[in-house]
PDB file of C-alpha atoms in Angstrom:
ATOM      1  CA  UNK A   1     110.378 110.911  64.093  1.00 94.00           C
ATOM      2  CA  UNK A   2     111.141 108.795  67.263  1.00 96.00           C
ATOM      3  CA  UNK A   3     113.507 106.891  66.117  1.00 95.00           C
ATOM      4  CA  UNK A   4     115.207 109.872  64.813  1.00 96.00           C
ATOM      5  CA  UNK A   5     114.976 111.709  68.108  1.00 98.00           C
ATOM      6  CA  UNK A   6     115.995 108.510  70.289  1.00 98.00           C
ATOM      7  CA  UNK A   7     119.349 108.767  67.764  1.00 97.00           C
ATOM      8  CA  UNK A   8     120.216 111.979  68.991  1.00 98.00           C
ATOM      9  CA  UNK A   9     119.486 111.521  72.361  1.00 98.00           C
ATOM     10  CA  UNK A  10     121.626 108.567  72.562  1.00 97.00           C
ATOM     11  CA  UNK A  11     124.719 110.246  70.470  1.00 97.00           C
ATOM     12  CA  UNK A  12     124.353 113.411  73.157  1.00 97.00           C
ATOM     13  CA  UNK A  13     123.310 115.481  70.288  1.00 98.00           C
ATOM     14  CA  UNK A  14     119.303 116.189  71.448  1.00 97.00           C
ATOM     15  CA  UNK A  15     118.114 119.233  69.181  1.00 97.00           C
ATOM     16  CA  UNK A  16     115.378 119.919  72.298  1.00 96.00           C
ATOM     17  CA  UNK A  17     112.605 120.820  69.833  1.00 97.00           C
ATOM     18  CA  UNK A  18     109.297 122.515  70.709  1.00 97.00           C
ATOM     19  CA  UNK A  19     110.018 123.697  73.820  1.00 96.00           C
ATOM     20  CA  UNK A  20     110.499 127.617  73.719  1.00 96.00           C
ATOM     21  CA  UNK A  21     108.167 129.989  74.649  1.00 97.00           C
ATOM     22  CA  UNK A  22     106.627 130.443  71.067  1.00 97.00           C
ATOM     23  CA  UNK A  23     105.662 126.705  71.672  1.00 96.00           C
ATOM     24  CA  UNK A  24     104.611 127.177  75.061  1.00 96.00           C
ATOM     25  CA  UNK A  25     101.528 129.696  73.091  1.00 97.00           C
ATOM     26  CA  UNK A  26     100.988 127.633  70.642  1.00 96.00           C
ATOM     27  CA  UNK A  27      99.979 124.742  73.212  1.00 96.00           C
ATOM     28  CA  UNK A  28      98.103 126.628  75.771  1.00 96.00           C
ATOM     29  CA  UNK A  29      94.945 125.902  74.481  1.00 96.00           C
ATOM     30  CA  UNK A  30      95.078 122.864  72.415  1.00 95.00           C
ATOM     31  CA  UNK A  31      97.300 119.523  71.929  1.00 96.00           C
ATOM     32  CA  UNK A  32      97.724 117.585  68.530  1.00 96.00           C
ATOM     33  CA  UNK A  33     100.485 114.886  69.920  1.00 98.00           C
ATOM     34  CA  UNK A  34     101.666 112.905  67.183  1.00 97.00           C
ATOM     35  CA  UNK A  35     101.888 109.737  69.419  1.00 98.00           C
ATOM     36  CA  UNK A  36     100.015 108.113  73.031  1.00 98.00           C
ATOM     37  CA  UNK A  37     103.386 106.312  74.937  1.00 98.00           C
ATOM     38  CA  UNK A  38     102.399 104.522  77.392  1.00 98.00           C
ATOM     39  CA  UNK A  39     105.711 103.752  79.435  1.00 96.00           C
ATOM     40  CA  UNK A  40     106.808 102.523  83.215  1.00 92.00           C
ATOM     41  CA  UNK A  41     107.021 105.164  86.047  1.00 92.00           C
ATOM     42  CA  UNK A  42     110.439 104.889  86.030  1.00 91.00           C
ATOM     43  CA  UNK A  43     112.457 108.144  86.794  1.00 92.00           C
ATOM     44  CA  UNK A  44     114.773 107.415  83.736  1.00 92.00           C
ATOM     45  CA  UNK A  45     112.299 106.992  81.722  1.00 92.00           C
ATOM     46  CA  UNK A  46     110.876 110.550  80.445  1.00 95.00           C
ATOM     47  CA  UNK A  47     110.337 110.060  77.338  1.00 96.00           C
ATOM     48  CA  UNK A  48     110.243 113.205  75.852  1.00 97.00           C
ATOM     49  CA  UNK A  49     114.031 113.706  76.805  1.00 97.00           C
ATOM     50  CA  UNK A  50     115.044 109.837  75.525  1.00 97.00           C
ATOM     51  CA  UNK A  51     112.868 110.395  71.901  1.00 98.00           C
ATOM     52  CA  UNK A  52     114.015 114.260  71.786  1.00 98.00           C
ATOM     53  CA  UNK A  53     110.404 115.759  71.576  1.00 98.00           C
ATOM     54  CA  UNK A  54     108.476 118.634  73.234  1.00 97.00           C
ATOM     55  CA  UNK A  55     105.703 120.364  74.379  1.00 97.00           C
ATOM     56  CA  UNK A  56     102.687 118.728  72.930  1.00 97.00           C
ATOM     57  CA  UNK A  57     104.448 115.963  71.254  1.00 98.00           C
ATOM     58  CA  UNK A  58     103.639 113.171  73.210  1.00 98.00           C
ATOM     59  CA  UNK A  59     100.179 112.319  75.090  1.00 98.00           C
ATOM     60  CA  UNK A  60     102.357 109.700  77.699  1.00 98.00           C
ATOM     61  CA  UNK A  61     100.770 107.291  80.276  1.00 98.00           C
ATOM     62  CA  UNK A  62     102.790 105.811  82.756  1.00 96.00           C
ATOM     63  CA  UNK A  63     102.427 103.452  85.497  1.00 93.00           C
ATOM     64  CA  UNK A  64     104.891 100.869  87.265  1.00 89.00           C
ATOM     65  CA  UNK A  65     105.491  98.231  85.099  1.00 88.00           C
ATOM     66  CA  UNK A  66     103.250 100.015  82.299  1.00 91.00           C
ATOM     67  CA  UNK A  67     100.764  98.228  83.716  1.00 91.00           C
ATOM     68  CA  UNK A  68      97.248  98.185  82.197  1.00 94.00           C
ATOM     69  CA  UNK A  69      94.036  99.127  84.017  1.00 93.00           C
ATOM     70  CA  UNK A  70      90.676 100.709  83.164  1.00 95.00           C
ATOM     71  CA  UNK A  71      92.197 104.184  83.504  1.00 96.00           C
ATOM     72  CA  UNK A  72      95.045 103.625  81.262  1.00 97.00           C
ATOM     73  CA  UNK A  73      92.952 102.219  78.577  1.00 97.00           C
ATOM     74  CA  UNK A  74      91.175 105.420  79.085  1.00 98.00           C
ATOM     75  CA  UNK A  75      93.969 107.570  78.441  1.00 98.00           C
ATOM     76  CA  UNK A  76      94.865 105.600  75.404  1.00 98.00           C
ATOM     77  CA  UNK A  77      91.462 106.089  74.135  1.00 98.00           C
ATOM     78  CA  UNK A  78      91.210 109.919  74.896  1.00 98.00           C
ATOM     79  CA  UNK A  79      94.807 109.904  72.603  1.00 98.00           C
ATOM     80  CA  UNK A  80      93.626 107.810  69.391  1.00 97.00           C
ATOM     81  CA  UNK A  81      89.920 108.463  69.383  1.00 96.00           C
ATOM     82  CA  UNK A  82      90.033 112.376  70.740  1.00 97.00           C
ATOM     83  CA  UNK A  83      93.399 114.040  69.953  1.00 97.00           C
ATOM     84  CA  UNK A  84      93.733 111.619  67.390  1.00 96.00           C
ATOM     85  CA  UNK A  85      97.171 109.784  67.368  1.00 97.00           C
ATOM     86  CA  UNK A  86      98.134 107.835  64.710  1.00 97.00           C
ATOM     87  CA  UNK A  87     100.697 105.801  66.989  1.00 98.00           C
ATOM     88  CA  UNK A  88     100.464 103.717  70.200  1.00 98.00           C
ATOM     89  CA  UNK A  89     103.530 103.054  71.395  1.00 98.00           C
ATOM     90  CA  UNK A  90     104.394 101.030  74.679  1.00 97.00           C
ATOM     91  CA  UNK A  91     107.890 101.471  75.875  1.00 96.00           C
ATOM     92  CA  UNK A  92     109.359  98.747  78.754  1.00 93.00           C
ATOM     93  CA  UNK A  93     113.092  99.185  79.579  1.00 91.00           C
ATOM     94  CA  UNK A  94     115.969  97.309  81.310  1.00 85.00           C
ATOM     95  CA  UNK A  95     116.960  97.190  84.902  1.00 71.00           C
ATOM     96  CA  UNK A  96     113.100  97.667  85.832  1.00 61.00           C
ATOM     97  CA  UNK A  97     111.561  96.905  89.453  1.00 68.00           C
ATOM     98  CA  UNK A  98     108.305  95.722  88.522  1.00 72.00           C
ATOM     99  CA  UNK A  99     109.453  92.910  86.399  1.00 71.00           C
ATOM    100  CA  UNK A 100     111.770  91.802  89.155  1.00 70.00           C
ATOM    101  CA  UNK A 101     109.557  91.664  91.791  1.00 72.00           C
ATOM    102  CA  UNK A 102     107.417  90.046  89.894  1.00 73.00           C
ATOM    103  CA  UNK A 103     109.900  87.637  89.398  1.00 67.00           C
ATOM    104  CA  UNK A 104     110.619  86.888  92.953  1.00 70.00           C
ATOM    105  CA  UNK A 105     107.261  86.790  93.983  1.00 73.00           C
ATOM    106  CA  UNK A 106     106.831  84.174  91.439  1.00 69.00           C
ATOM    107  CA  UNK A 107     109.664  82.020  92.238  1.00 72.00           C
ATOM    108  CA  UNK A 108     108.656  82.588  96.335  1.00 71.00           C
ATOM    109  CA  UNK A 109     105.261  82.565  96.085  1.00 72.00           C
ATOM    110  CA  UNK A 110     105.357  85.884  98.239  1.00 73.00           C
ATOM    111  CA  UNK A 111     102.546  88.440  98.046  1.00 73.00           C
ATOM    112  CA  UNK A 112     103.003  91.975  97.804  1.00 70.00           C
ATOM    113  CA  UNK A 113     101.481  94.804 100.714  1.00 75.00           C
ATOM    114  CA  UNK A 114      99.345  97.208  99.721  1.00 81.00           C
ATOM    115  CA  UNK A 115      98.915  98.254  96.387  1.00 81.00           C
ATOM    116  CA  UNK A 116     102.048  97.121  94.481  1.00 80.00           C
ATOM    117  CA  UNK A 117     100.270  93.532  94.993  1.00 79.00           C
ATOM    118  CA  UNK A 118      97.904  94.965  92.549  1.00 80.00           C
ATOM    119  CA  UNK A 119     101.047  95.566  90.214  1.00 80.00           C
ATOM    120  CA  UNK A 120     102.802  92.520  90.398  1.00 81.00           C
ATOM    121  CA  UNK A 121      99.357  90.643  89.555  1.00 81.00           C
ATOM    122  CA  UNK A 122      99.134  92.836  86.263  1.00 81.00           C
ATOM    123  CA  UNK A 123     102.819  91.413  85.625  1.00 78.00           C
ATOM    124  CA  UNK A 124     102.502  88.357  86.518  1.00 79.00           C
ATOM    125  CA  UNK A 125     100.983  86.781  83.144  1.00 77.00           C
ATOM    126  CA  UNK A 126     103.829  88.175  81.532  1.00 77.00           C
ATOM    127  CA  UNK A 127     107.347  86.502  83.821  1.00 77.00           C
ATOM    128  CA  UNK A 128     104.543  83.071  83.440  1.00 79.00           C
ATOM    129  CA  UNK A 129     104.351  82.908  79.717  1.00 78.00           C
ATOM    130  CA  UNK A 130     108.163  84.352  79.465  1.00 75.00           C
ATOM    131  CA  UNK A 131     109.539  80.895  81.852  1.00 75.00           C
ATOM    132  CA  UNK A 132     107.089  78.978  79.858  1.00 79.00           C
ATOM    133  CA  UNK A 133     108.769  79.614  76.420  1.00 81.00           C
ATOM    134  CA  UNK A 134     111.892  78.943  78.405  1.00 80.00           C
ATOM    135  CA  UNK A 135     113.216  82.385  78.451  1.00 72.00           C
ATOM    136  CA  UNK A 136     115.801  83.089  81.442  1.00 69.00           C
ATOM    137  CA  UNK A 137     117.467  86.293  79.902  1.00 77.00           C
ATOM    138  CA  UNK A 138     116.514  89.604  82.005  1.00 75.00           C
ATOM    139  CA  UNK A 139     115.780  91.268  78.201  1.00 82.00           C
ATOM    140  CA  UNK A 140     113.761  88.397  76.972  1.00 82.00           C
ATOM    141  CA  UNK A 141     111.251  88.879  80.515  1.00 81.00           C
ATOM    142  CA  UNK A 142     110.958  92.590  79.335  1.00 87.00           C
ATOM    143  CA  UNK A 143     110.149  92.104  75.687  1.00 89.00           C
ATOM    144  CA  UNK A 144     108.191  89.280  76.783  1.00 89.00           C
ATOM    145  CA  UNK A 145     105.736  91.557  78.960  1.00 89.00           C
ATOM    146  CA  UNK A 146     105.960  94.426  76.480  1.00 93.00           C
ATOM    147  CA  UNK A 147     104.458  92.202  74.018  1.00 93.00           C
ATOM    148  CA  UNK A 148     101.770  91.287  76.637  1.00 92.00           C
ATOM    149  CA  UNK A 149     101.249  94.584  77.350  1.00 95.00           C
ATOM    150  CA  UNK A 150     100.443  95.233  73.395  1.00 96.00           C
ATOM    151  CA  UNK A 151      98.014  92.112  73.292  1.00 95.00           C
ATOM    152  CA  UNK A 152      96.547  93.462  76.531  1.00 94.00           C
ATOM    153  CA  UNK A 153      95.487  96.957  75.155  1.00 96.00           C
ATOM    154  CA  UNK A 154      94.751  95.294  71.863  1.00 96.00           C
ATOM    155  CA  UNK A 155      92.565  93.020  73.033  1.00 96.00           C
ATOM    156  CA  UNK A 156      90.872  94.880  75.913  1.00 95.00           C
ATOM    157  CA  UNK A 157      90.121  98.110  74.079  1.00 97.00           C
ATOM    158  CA  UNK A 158      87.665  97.883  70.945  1.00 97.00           C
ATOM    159  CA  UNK A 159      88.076 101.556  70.095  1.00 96.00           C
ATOM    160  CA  UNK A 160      92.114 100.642  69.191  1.00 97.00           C
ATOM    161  CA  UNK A 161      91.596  97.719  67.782  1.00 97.00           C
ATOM    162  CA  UNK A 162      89.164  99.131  65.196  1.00 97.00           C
ATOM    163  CA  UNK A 163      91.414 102.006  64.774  1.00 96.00           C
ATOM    164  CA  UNK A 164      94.673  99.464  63.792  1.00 97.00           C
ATOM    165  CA  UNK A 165      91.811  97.598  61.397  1.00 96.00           C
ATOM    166  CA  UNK A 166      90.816 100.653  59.926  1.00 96.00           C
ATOM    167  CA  UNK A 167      94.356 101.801  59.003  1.00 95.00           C
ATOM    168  CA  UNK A 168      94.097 105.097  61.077  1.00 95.00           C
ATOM    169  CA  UNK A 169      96.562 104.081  64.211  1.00 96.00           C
ATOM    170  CA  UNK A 170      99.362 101.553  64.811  1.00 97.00           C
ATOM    171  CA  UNK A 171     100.974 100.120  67.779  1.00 98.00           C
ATOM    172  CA  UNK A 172     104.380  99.334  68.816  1.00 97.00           C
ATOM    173  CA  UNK A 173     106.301  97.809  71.389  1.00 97.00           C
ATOM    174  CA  UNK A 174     109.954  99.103  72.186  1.00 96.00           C
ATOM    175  CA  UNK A 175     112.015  98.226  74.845  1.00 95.00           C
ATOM    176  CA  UNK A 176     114.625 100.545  76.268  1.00 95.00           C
ATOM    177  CA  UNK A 177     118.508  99.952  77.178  1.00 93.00           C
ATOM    178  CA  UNK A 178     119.174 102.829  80.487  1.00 93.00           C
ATOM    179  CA  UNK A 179     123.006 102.412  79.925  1.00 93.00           C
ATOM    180  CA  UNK A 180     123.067 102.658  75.713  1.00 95.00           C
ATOM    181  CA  UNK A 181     119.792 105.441  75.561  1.00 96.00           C
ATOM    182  CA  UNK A 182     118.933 103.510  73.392  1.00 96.00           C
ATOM    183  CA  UNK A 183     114.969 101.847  71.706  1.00 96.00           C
ATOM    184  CA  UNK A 184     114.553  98.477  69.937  1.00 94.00           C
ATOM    185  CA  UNK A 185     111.360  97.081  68.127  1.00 95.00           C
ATOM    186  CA  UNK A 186     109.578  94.183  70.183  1.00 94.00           C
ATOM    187  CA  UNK A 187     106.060  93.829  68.279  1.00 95.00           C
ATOM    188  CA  UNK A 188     104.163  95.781  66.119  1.00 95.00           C
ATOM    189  CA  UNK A 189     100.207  96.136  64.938  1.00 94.00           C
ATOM    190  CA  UNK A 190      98.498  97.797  61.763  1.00 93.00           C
ATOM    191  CA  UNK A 191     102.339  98.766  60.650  1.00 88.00           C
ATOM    192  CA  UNK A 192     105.302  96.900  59.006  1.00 83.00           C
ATOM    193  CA  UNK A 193     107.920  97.339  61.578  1.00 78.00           C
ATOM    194  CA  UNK A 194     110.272  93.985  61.816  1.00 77.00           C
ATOM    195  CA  UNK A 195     111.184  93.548  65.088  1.00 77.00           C
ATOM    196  CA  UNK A 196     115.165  93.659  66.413  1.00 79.00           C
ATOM    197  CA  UNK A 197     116.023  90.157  66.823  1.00 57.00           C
ATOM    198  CA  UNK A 198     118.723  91.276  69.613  1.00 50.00           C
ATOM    199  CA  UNK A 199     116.232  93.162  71.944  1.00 45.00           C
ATOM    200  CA  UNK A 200     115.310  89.390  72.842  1.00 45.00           C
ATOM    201  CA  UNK A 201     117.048  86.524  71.402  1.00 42.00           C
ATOM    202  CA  UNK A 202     115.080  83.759  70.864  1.00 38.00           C
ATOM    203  CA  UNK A 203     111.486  85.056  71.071  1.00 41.00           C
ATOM    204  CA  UNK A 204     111.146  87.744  68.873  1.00 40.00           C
ATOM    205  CA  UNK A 205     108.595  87.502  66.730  1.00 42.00           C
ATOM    206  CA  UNK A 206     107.007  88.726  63.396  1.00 38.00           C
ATOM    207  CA  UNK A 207     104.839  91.949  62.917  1.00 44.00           C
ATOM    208  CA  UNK A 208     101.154  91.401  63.194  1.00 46.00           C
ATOM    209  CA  UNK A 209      99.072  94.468  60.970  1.00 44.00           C
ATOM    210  CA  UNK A 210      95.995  92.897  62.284  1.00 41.00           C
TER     211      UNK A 210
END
């Protein structure tokens, strides 16, 4: 259904579903999203516009850099365990701040003020392990850290990782092309989606239905 919706965006033929008054109602007092997306703060980003979806589609997280902290773990919880999801789905894009930032800091050794210090430390594990498989393409840092990002949530929340074992939810990782409106696959868990060898060549790797 994603996929399918990211298609139409991204040919300029978006059916805008569920967003009428009847399904302004039919939401008022309850939400059955069919997927949690945790994405980056971006402004081009909005991801019910890029997948084509509606009121109460999506339960969406976002923070700079998706990056992952007690409360977004939260939120992901609330979506699988209360509203019941069946998908996870972490979405990083091209052209994106955090990651660059993160890069220069690296590469400087500069810190950050205030609170984006706090962001660029959440990144940080990802640029590291992306220079030490050798990656320098900009797409191979972002698939890179969106695969972190799905080892992250995997590994730091026990309520999704028994929901992947169980066979209830799955989680992918997508990464997003601004220019093309476009999604790949990066990584996926608990479902047999191969990922695009072209969203980063080199590095991709295999499904894992842990």
């Amino acid at each position: 259904m994603l996929t399918a919706g990211n298609r139409r965006f991204a040919a300029a033929t978006p059916q805008h579903p569920n967003q009428d008054a009847v399904r302004r109602a039919g939401t008022a007092f309850a939400q059955h999203p069919h997927a949690v997306l945790l994405g980056c703060s971006d402004s081009r980003l909005a991801a019910e516009i890029i997948f084509d979806q509606g009121l109460g589609d999506l339960f969406v997280v976002r923070t700079a850099g998706h990056a992952v902290g007690p409360e977004v773990l939260g939120s992901i919880e609330y979506g699988v365990s209360v509203l019941g999801c069946p998908l996870v789905v972490v979405l990083g894009h091209d052209e994106r701040g955090a990651v660059a930032a993160t890069r220069a800091a690296v590469k400087d050794g500069t810190t950050a003020r205030g609170y984006l210090r706090d962001v660029i430390e959440r990144v940080t594990p990802s640029v590291l392990a992306a220079q030490a498989a050798g990656v320098s393409e900009d797409d191979g840092f972002i698939a890179t850290h969106v695969r972190h990002t799905v080892d992250l949530v995997m590994e730091r929340s026990q309520e999704l990782a028994d929901q992947v074992a169980s066979g209830r939810t799955a989680v992918v990782g997508l990464t997003y092309r601004l220019a093309e409106g476009t999604v790949r696959t990066v990584t996926s868990r608990g479902l047999d989606l191969p990922p695009d060898e072209t969203t980063a060549p080199g590095i991709a790797s295999a499904p894992d239905n842990r």
